[in-house]
Coordinates of C-alpha atoms in Angstrom, one line a residue:
Chain J
X1 CA 113.0 145.0 88.6
X2 CA 115.9 142.8 87.4
X3 CA 117.1 143.2 84.2
X4 CA 119.0 140.5 82.5
X5 CA 122.2 140.1 84.8
X6 CA 124.3 138.5 82.3
X7 CA 125.3 139.5 78.8
X8 CA 124.0 137.0 76.4
X9 CA 126.9 136.8 74.0
X10 CA 129.4 136.0 76.6
X11 CA 127.3 132.6 77.3
X12 CA 127.0 131.1 73.9
X13 CA 128.6 127.7 73.5
X14 CA 132.4 128.1 72.6
X15 CA 132.9 126.9 69.4
X16 CA 134.9 123.7 70.0
X17 CA 131.7 122.5 72.3
X18 CA 129.4 123.6 69.6
X19 CA 130.8 121.6 67.0
X20 CA 130.8 118.4 69.3
X21 CA 127.3 119.5 70.4
X22 CA 126.0 120.6 67.3
X23 CA 126.2 117.0 65.7
X24 CA 122.7 116.2 64.8
X25 CA 120.8 114.4 67.5
X26 CA 123.7 114.1 69.7
X27 CA 122.9 115.5 73.3
X28 CA 122.3 119.0 73.5
X29 CA 122.1 121.3 76.4
X30 CA 120.0 124.3 76.7
X31 CA 119.7 126.4 79.7
X32 CA 116.6 128.5 80.1
X33 CA 116.7 131.7 82.6
X34 CA 113.7 133.5 83.7
X35 CA 113.8 137.2 85.0
X36 CA 110.5 138.4 84.3
X37 CA 107.8 139.5 86.6
X38 CA 105.5 142.7 86.8
X39 CA 102.6 142.6 85.2
X40 CA 101.9 142.9 82.4
X41 CA 105.2 143.3 81.0
X42 CA 107.7 140.4 80.4
X43 CA 111.3 140.6 80.5
X44 CA 113.4 137.5 79.8
X45 CA 117.0 136.4 79.2
X46 CA 117.5 133.1 77.5
X47 CA 121.0 131.7 77.4
X48 CA 122.3 128.7 75.9
X49 CA 125.3 127.3 77.1
X50 CA 127.0 123.8 78.2
X51 CA 126.2 122.8 81.7
X52 CA 129.7 122.0 82.3
X53 CA 130.5 125.7 81.7
X54 CA 127.7 126.4 84.5
X55 CA 129.4 124.4 87.1
X56 CA 132.8 125.5 86.1
X57 CA 132.4 129.4 86.0
X58 CA 131.8 131.2 89.2
X59 CA 130.7 134.0 87.6
X60 CA 127.6 132.3 86.7
X61 CA 126.4 132.1 90.4
X62 CA 122.9 131.3 90.7
X63 CA 120.9 134.4 91.1
X64 CA 118.2 133.9 93.9
X65 CA 114.9 135.0 92.4
X66 CA 115.3 133.0 89.0
X67 CA 114.0 129.5 88.0
X68 CA 116.7 127.3 86.3
X69 CA 116.4 124.4 84.2
X70 CA 119.0 122.2 82.0
X71 CA 117.1 120.2 79.0
X72 CA 119.2 117.5 77.5
X73 CA 117.9 115.5 74.6
X74 CA 119.4 112.2 73.9
X75 CA 118.3 110.3 70.5
X76 CA 116.8 109.0 68.7
X77 CA 118.0 105.5 70.2
X78 CA 116.8 102.3 68.9
X79 CA 113.6 100.4 70.2
X80 CA 110.9 101.7 72.5
X81 CA 109.5 100.7 75.8
X82 CA 106.8 98.3 76.5
X83 CA 103.3 99.5 76.4
X84 CA 104.3 102.2 73.8
X85 CA 103.2 102.0 70.0
X86 CA 106.2 100.7 68.2
X87 CA 104.9 102.1 65.2
X88 CA 105.9 105.9 66.3
X89 CA 108.6 107.4 68.1
X90 CA 108.6 107.0 71.8
X91 CA 109.5 110.5 74.3
X92 CA 110.6 109.6 77.4
X93 CA 110.9 112.5 79.7
X94 CA 113.3 112.0 83.0
X95 CA 112.8 114.7 85.6
X96 CA 115.6 115.2 88.1
X97 CA 114.8 117.4 91.0
X98 CA 117.3 120.1 92.4
X99 CA 117.8 117.6 95.4
X100 CA 116.8 114.4 96.8
X101 CA 115.0 111.7 95.0
X102 CA 112.2 112.1 92.6
X103 CA 108.6 111.6 93.9
X104 CA 104.9 111.9 93.1
X105 CA 105.2 115.7 91.8
X106 CA 108.2 114.9 89.5
X107 CA 106.5 111.9 87.7
X108 CA 103.3 114.3 87.1
X109 CA 105.8 116.7 85.6
X110 CA 107.1 113.8 83.7
X111 CA 103.7 113.1 82.6
X112 CA 102.6 116.4 81.6
X113 CA 105.9 117.3 79.6
X114 CA 106.2 114.0 78.0
X115 CA 102.4 114.3 76.7
X116 CA 103.1 118.0 76.0
X117 CA 106.2 117.2 73.8
X118 CA 104.7 114.0 72.2
X119 CA 101.9 116.7 70.6
X120 CA 104.7 119.0 68.9
X121 CA 107.0 116.2 67.7
X122 CA 106.7 114.5 64.4
X123 CA 106.4 111.0 65.9
X124 CA 106.1 109.2 62.2
X125 CA 109.5 110.3 61.2
X126 CA 111.3 107.9 63.5
X127 CA 109.4 104.8 64.2
X128 CA 110.4 102.6 67.0
X129 CA 112.8 104.9 68.3
X130 CA 112.9 106.4 71.8
X131 CA 114.2 109.9 72.4
X132 CA 115.1 110.7 76.0
X133 CA 114.7 114.5 77.3
X134 CA 116.4 114.9 80.8
X135 CA 115.4 117.8 82.8
X136 CA 117.6 118.9 85.9
X137 CA 116.2 121.5 87.7
X138 CA 119.2 124.0 88.8
X139 CA 117.0 126.4 90.7
X140 CA 113.2 126.6 91.5
X141 CA 111.9 130.1 92.0
X142 CA 108.3 129.4 90.6
X143 CA 106.8 128.4 87.0
X144 CA 109.1 125.4 87.0
X145 CA 106.8 123.6 84.6
X146 CA 106.6 126.5 82.0
X147 CA 110.2 126.9 82.2
X148 CA 110.9 123.2 81.4
X149 CA 108.6 123.1 78.6
X150 CA 110.4 126.2 76.9
X151 CA 114.1 124.6 77.8
X152 CA 112.7 120.8 76.6
X153 CA 111.5 123.0 73.2
X154 CA 114.8 124.9 72.5
X155 CA 116.7 121.4 73.2
X156 CA 114.6 119.6 70.6
X157 CA 115.5 122.4 68.0
X158 CA 119.0 122.4 69.0
X159 CA 119.2 118.4 68.6
X160 CA 117.5 118.6 65.1
X161 CA 114.4 116.5 66.4
X162 CA 111.8 116.9 63.8
X163 CA 108.8 119.2 65.3
X164 CA 105.4 120.2 64.1
X165 CA 105.9 123.4 65.6
X166 CA 107.1 124.8 68.9
X167 CA 105.7 125.3 72.5
X168 CA 105.7 128.0 74.2
X169 CA 104.6 128.1 78.2
X170 CA 104.1 130.8 80.6
X171 CA 102.7 131.2 84.3
X172 CA 99.7 133.3 85.0
X173 CA 98.5 133.7 88.7
X174 CA 95.5 135.1 90.4
X175 CA 96.2 137.6 93.2
X176 CA 93.9 137.7 96.2
X177 CA 92.4 141.0 94.8
X178 CA 91.7 139.7 91.5
X179 CA 95.2 141.1 89.9
X180 CA 96.7 138.9 87.5
X181 CA 100.3 138.2 87.6
X182 CA 102.7 136.7 85.0
X183 CA 105.5 134.6 85.7
X184 CA 105.3 134.7 89.7
X185 CA 108.3 133.8 91.8
X186 CA 107.8 131.0 94.4
X187 CA 106.8 133.2 97.0
X188 CA 104.2 134.7 94.9
X189 CA 103.0 131.2 93.7
X190 CA 102.7 130.1 97.5
X191 CA 100.6 133.2 98.4
X192 CA 98.2 133.9 95.6
X193 CA 94.9 132.4 95.3
X194 CA 95.4 130.3 92.1
X195 CA 98.2 130.0 89.3
X196 CA 97.8 128.6 85.8
X197 CA 100.4 127.2 83.8
X198 CA 99.6 127.5 80.1
X199 CA 101.5 126.0 77.1
X200 CA 100.4 127.2 73.6
X201 CA 101.7 126.1 70.2
X202 CA 104.1 128.3 68.6
X203 CA 104.2 128.2 64.8
X204 CA 105.8 130.5 62.5
X205 CA 102.3 132.3 62.2
X206 CA 102.5 133.3 65.7
X207 CA 104.8 136.0 64.9
X208 CA 102.8 137.8 62.7
X209 CA 99.6 139.2 64.3
X210 CA 96.5 136.9 63.0
X211 CA 93.0 137.2 63.6
X212 CA 90.3 134.7 63.9
X213 CA 91.0 131.5 65.2
X214 CA 94.5 130.6 64.7
X215 CA 96.3 127.9 66.1
X216 CA 98.1 130.1 68.6
X217 CA 94.4 130.5 70.5
X218 CA 94.2 126.8 71.2
X219 CA 95.7 125.6 74.4
X220 CA 98.3 122.9 74.4
X221 CA 98.7 122.2 78.1
X222 CA 96.7 123.6 80.9
X223 CA 97.7 122.9 84.5
X224 CA 96.0 125.1 87.4
X225 CA 96.4 125.1 91.2
X226 CA 93.9 126.7 93.6
X227 CA 90.3 127.7 93.3
X228 CA 89.2 130.8 90.9
X229 CA 85.9 131.8 89.2
X230 CA 85.7 130.5 85.9
X231 CA 85.9 134.0 84.3
X232 CA 89.2 134.4 86.0
X233 CA 90.6 131.4 84.2
X234 CA 89.6 133.1 80.8
X235 CA 91.2 136.5 81.7
X236 CA 94.5 134.7 82.5
X237 CA 94.0 133.1 78.9
X238 CA 93.5 136.3 77.6
X239 CA 96.5 137.8 79.2
X240 CA 98.7 134.8 78.7
X241 CA 98.4 134.7 75.0
X242 CA 100.3 138.0 74.1
X243 CA 102.9 137.1 76.7
X244 CA 103.2 134.0 75.0
X245 CA 103.9 135.5 71.7
X246 CA 106.3 137.9 73.2
X247 CA 108.2 135.2 74.8
X248 CA 108.0 133.0 71.2
X249 CA 109.6 135.9 69.3
X250 CA 112.2 136.0 71.9
X251 CA 112.9 132.3 71.6
X252 CA 112.6 132.5 68.1
X253 CA 115.2 135.2 67.9
X254 CA 118.0 133.4 70.5
X255 CA 117.6 130.0 68.5
X256 CA 118.1 132.2 65.1
X257 CA 121.0 133.7 66.8
X258 CA 122.4 130.7 68.0
X259 CA 122.1 129.1 64.9
X260 CA 123.8 131.8 62.7
X261 CA 127.3 131.5 65.3
X262 CA 127.1 127.8 64.9
X263 CA 129.4 126.5 62.2
X264 CA 127.9 123.4 61.6
X265 CA 124.6 124.7 61.2
X266 CA 125.4 127.9 59.1
X267 CA 124.5 126.0 55.9
Chain B
X1 CA 82.5 93.6 46.6
X2 CA 83.8 95.2 43.4
X3 CA 83.0 98.3 44.3
X4 CA 85.3 98.5 47.7
X5 CA 88.1 100.2 46.0
X6 CA 88.6 103.2 48.9
X7 CA 89.9 101.1 52.0
X8 CA 88.4 100.8 55.1
X9 CA 85.4 103.2 54.6
X10 CA 83.8 100.4 52.3
X11 CA 85.2 97.5 54.0
X12 CA 82.9 98.3 57.1
X13 CA 79.8 97.4 55.2
X14 CA 81.3 93.7 54.4
X15 CA 83.3 93.0 57.6
X16 CA 81.9 92.1 61.2
X17 CA 81.5 94.8 63.2
X18 CA 84.1 93.1 66.0
X19 CA 86.8 92.8 63.2
X20 CA 86.0 96.1 61.9
X21 CA 86.5 97.6 65.6
X22 CA 89.8 96.0 66.2
X23 CA 91.6 96.6 62.6
X24 CA 90.4 100.1 62.3
X25 CA 89.6 101.4 65.9
X26 CA 89.8 105.2 65.0
X27 CA 87.6 104.6 62.0
X28 CA 85.0 102.7 64.2
X29 CA 84.6 105.6 66.4
X30 CA 84.4 108.4 64.2
X31 CA 81.7 106.3 62.3
X32 CA 79.8 106.4 65.3
X33 CA 80.8 110.1 66.1
X34 CA 79.0 111.1 62.9
X35 CA 75.8 109.8 64.0
X36 CA 76.4 111.6 67.7
X37 CA 76.5 108.3 69.3
X38 CA 79.1 106.3 71.0
X39 CA 79.8 102.6 70.9
X40 CA 78.1 102.0 74.2
X41 CA 75.0 103.9 73.0
X42 CA 75.5 107.1 75.0
X43 CA 75.0 110.6 73.3
X44 CA 78.6 112.5 73.3
X45 CA 77.8 114.6 76.1
X46 CA 76.5 112.1 78.4
X47 CA 78.5 110.8 81.4
X48 CA 78.0 107.1 82.6
X49 CA 75.6 106.0 85.1
X50 CA 76.9 106.6 88.5
X51 CA 76.3 104.8 92.0
X52 CA 77.9 105.3 95.3
X53 CA 77.9 102.9 98.3
X54 CA 79.1 104.4 101.7
X55 CA 80.7 102.2 104.4
X56 CA 82.1 99.7 102.3
X57 CA 85.1 98.9 104.6
X58 CA 83.9 97.8 107.9
X59 CA 87.5 98.3 109.7
X60 CA 87.9 102.0 108.3
X61 CA 86.5 105.2 109.8
X62 CA 85.1 106.2 106.7
X63 CA 84.9 104.7 103.4
X64 CA 83.0 104.8 100.0
X65 CA 82.5 102.6 96.7
X66 CA 82.1 104.4 93.9
X67 CA 81.0 103.1 90.5
X68 CA 81.2 104.8 87.2
X69 CA 79.8 102.7 84.2
X70 CA 77.7 99.4 84.0
X71 CA 80.6 96.8 84.8
X72 CA 79.7 94.6 87.4
X73 CA 82.5 95.4 89.5
X74 CA 82.7 98.8 91.3
X75 CA 85.4 100.9 89.9
X76 CA 87.1 102.8 93.1
X77 CA 86.9 102.0 96.8
X78 CA 88.2 104.8 99.2
X79 CA 88.9 104.4 102.7
X80 CA 90.2 106.6 105.5
X81 CA 92.1 105.5 108.6
X82 CA 92.7 108.0 111.3
X83 CA 95.8 108.4 113.6
X84 CA 96.5 111.1 116.2
X85 CA 99.8 113.0 115.7
X86 CA 101.7 115.7 116.8
X87 CA 101.1 118.7 114.2
X88 CA 103.9 120.4 112.6
X89 CA 105.4 123.6 114.6
X90 CA 104.4 126.0 111.9
X91 CA 100.9 124.7 111.8
X92 CA 100.1 123.8 115.3
X93 CA 96.3 123.8 115.1
X94 CA 96.0 121.8 111.7
X95 CA 95.9 118.4 110.9
X96 CA 97.0 116.8 107.9
X97 CA 95.8 114.7 105.2
X98 CA 97.9 112.2 103.2
X99 CA 96.2 110.7 100.1
X100 CA 97.5 107.8 98.0
X101 CA 95.9 106.1 94.8
X102 CA 96.7 102.3 94.0
X103 CA 96.4 100.6 90.9
X104 CA 96.6 97.0 91.3
X105 CA 97.6 94.6 88.6
X106 CA 93.7 93.5 88.6
X107 CA 92.4 96.6 87.6
X108 CA 93.5 97.0 84.2
X109 CA 95.4 94.5 81.4
X110 CA 97.9 97.4 80.9
X111 CA 99.1 97.3 84.7
X112 CA 101.3 94.3 84.9
X113 CA 102.3 92.6 88.3
X114 CA 105.4 93.5 89.8
X115 CA 105.6 96.8 88.0
X116 CA 103.8 100.0 89.6
X117 CA 101.5 101.6 87.0
X118 CA 102.7 104.9 85.6
X119 CA 99.3 106.7 85.9
X120 CA 99.0 105.8 89.7
X121 CA 101.6 108.5 91.4
X122 CA 100.1 111.1 88.7
X123 CA 96.4 110.6 89.9
X124 CA 97.6 110.5 93.4
X125 CA 99.3 113.8 93.1
X126 CA 96.3 115.3 91.2
X127 CA 94.0 114.2 93.9
X128 CA 95.9 115.4 96.7
X129 CA 96.1 119.0 95.1
X130 CA 92.7 119.0 94.2
X131 CA 91.3 118.0 97.8
X132 CA 93.6 120.4 99.4
X133 CA 93.5 123.5 97.1
X134 CA 89.7 122.9 97.1
X135 CA 89.3 123.7 100.7
X136 CA 86.9 120.9 101.1
X137 CA 88.4 120.0 104.3
X138 CA 89.2 122.6 106.8
X139 CA 92.5 121.2 108.2
X140 CA 91.6 123.2 111.5
X141 CA 89.1 121.0 112.3
X142 CA 91.2 118.2 112.6
X143 CA 93.0 119.6 115.5
X144 CA 92.7 118.1 118.9
X145 CA 94.8 120.0 121.5
X146 CA 96.4 123.0 119.9
X147 CA 100.1 122.2 119.3
X148 CA 99.8 118.9 121.0
X149 CA 97.8 116.8 119.1
X150 CA 95.8 116.7 115.8
X151 CA 94.5 113.8 113.3
X152 CA 96.5 112.4 110.5
X153 CA 93.7 111.4 107.7
X154 CA 95.3 108.4 105.6
X155 CA 92.9 108.3 102.5
X156 CA 93.8 105.2 100.4
X157 CA 92.1 104.8 97.1
X158 CA 92.2 101.7 95.1
X159 CA 91.1 101.2 91.6
X160 CA 89.2 97.7 91.3
X161 CA 88.5 98.6 87.5
X162 CA 90.1 101.0 85.5
X163 CA 87.6 101.8 82.7
X164 CA 88.5 105.4 81.8
X165 CA 88.3 108.8 83.6
X166 CA 90.2 107.4 86.7
X167 CA 90.4 110.7 88.2
X168 CA 86.7 111.3 88.2
X169 CA 85.7 108.4 89.8
X170 CA 88.5 108.5 92.4
X171 CA 87.7 112.0 93.4
X172 CA 84.0 111.3 93.6
X173 CA 84.9 108.1 95.9
X174 CA 87.3 110.3 98.1
X175 CA 84.6 113.2 98.9
X176 CA 82.0 110.2 99.5
X177 CA 84.7 108.6 101.9
X178 CA 85.0 112.1 103.5
X179 CA 81.4 112.7 104.0
X180 CA 80.8 108.9 105.5
X181 CA 83.8 109.6 107.9
X182 CA 83.2 109.3 111.6
X183 CA 85.8 110.4 113.8
X184 CA 86.7 108.2 116.5
X185 CA 86.2 109.7 120.1
X186 CA 89.6 110.0 121.8
X187 CA 90.2 111.4 125.4
X188 CA 93.2 112.6 127.3
X189 CA 94.2 109.8 129.8
X190 CA 96.3 110.3 132.9
X191 CA 99.6 111.1 131.5
X192 CA 98.3 113.3 129.1
X193 CA 98.4 111.2 126.2
X194 CA 95.6 110.9 123.5
X195 CA 93.9 107.5 123.5
X196 CA 91.2 106.2 121.3
X197 CA 88.1 105.5 123.5
X198 CA 87.1 101.9 122.2
X199 CA 83.4 101.3 122.1
X200 CA 83.1 98.3 124.5
X201 CA 84.5 100.2 127.8
X202 CA 83.6 103.5 126.5
X203 CA 81.2 103.9 129.5
X204 CA 83.7 103.3 132.3
X205 CA 86.5 105.5 130.8
X206 CA 83.9 108.6 130.3
X207 CA 83.6 108.8 134.0
X208 CA 87.2 109.1 134.7
X209 CA 88.4 111.1 131.5
X210 CA 86.1 113.2 129.4
X211 CA 86.2 112.6 125.7
X212 CA 88.3 115.4 124.0
X213 CA 86.2 115.5 120.6
X214 CA 82.5 114.1 121.7
X215 CA 81.0 116.8 119.6
X216 CA 83.2 116.8 116.5
X217 CA 82.3 113.6 115.0
X218 CA 81.6 114.6 111.8
X219 CA 83.8 116.7 109.2
X220 CA 82.1 119.7 107.8
X221 CA 82.6 119.9 104.0
X222 CA 82.2 122.7 102.1
X223 CA 82.8 123.2 98.3
X224 CA 82.9 119.8 97.5
X225 CA 85.0 119.3 94.0
X226 CA 83.4 117.1 91.3
X227 CA 85.6 116.1 88.3
X228 CA 84.7 115.3 84.5
X229 CA 87.1 114.2 81.9
X230 CA 86.2 114.9 78.2
X231 CA 88.0 113.5 74.9
X232 CA 88.6 116.4 72.5
X233 CA 88.7 114.8 69.1
X234 CA 88.2 116.9 66.0
X235 CA 85.1 119.1 66.5
X236 CA 83.8 116.7 69.1
X237 CA 83.7 116.7 72.8
X238 CA 83.1 113.3 74.2
X239 CA 82.5 113.5 78.3
X240 CA 83.3 110.9 80.5
X241 CA 85.4 108.5 78.2
X242 CA 86.0 104.5 78.5
X243 CA 89.1 103.3 78.4
X244 CA 89.1 102.0 75.0
X245 CA 88.1 105.8 73.9
X246 CA 90.9 107.1 76.0
X247 CA 93.6 104.8 74.2
X248 CA 92.2 105.8 70.7
X249 CA 91.6 109.4 70.9
X250 CA 94.2 111.0 73.1
X251 CA 93.3 114.7 73.9
X252 CA 91.8 114.5 77.4
X253 CA 90.7 117.7 79.2
X254 CA 89.5 117.2 83.0
X255 CA 87.7 120.0 84.6
X256 CA 87.2 120.0 88.5
X257 CA 84.4 122.4 89.5
X258 CA 83.5 122.6 93.3
X259 CA 79.8 122.6 94.3
X260 CA 79.5 126.6 93.6
X261 CA 80.6 126.0 90.4
X262 CA 84.2 127.5 91.0
X263 CA 86.9 126.3 88.9
X264 CA 89.2 124.2 91.1
X265 CA 91.5 122.6 88.2
X266 CA 91.7 122.8 84.4
X267 CA 93.9 119.9 83.4
X268 CA 94.9 119.1 80.0
X269 CA 98.2 117.7 79.4
X270 CA 99.0 118.1 75.8
X271 CA 97.3 115.9 73.2
X272 CA 97.2 116.7 69.4
X273 CA 93.9 118.7 69.9
X274 CA 94.1 122.1 70.8
X275 CA 91.4 123.4 73.2
X276 CA 90.2 126.6 71.8
X277 CA 88.2 129.0 74.2
X278 CA 84.7 127.8 73.1
X279 CA 85.9 124.2 73.7
X280 CA 86.5 124.9 77.2
X281 CA 83.7 126.9 77.4
X282 CA 81.5 123.9 76.1
X283 CA 83.5 121.5 78.3
X284 CA 82.8 123.8 81.4
X285 CA 79.1 123.8 80.8
X286 CA 79.0 119.9 80.7
X287 CA 81.0 119.7 83.9
X288 CA 78.4 122.0 85.3
X289 CA 75.6 119.6 84.6
X290 CA 77.7 116.8 85.6
X291 CA 78.5 118.6 89.1
X292 CA 74.4 118.6 89.7
X293 CA 74.4 114.8 88.5
X294 CA 77.0 113.7 91.1
X295 CA 75.8 116.2 94.1
X296 CA 72.5 114.3 93.5
X297 CA 74.3 110.9 93.7
X298 CA 76.4 112.0 97.0
X299 CA 73.2 113.5 98.7
X300 CA 71.2 110.1 97.8
X301 CA 74.0 107.8 99.0
X302 CA 74.4 109.7 102.6
X303 CA 70.5 109.9 102.9
X304 CA 70.6 106.0 102.2
X305 CA 73.3 105.6 104.7
X306 CA 71.3 107.8 107.7
X307 CA 67.9 105.6 106.9
X308 CA 70.2 102.4 107.3

């Protein structure tokens, strides 16, 4: 199993960048790296950096076996598009594939991501504005959509967009033998019987163990591929939830340490 | 009059119904939900009347019209055209299915001429994912000569009247078109090429070149997928929403089950309401019922077709 390859601290945004980038509501870039497999243990690393840094630095060669996505937030800009409610803020998602032009699957991702983000943003705060979220796929090695949801969320936090709560997304897949794997690689995704992308709301309560019908038990987004028994879906859900809360702790810690290092947000 | 101090709740008794519906659409629907009924007099868990007509397009190899709801117009038209192609090197004995979903401007006031509808590519992708992953069609059945020739199936679905639950209607139309599909008879000519045996001179050609696929004129469909879209709003679950309901209450969940009640897809793209496990169970129960209904509708339309 691959551990985190990169020391996180090395990849934090240098101060010069951060002051520019941390300006409220400016375009912020967040890169999320996943290296987690082997059920049911999750292992991940989360890096926040400027994509320019990524391109200029050879040390960050794109290790194969990882899904990487850059999420950038721009906005809120004045005005909404046609067919959108001007009394609310509009969220626009632009999905850039790794190569080639965007096609049907990209527009599906755009739609799912847009609706997911719409349900976590406070849309009444900036009526008649548009916030654009640009997702650039750097490397697709399975669980692309969950990775993009997590990255977009972190980018929204970084940009200071008002949110109700965070969302945390994971991927579960069902192997032929009934085993459930978390966060499959691209190869596994193609070989397994079925896989499920799940996004859960991630509010502060999620960190605390809570019984009953807490918010974290609700599904925000679910996208499945392949045929499975109904019970299998629920066992994926059961396994997915603790994994998501673990990931949520991780994202919160990363965001916290980032905010701590950032002079413009220290106050 | 004097008592109406707290807004729309009391206005409802003084205002005309249509005005109230326009001004306070959410209230209007919630008032109905309180009484466990919907504006079109359905109960919450009931889907609209559904009908199917096979063979609507004469020039296609297989076609179907699906109609969900009581509008005059049929809602979905699915048509299949088949072509012979050389199969891909990796899958020499498999055919191919290409699915496209079209939303012309006539289908809804939201779609404007000259600008493609945003929903069309999404539904199109969902359809091809569902149809291919459900295993309804065995791609091996589309093979003619291994490594040399196979069928390319073009399935086009046109939305003629968009009134909610687009995906459900489109999937039903697609499944019906596949069950109506008559594969054209082809034969190998002297140059080793595959040619379609036309009906008129089929007799003469048969003597010279034996048809390749005389027995395989129908596709065996197994595990046909059926979809049901539900709206989640507060504690209510509304099955098979209309376009108006979809625009007012935004949380949609689409469940696709196949004829053996396996889960083919559970699709919930965000939305303000969260789907708790019990709610998902309820939705699945509703879809199980709907699968039975739709299967009946499909079987009846196939029987009607055979009688004709």
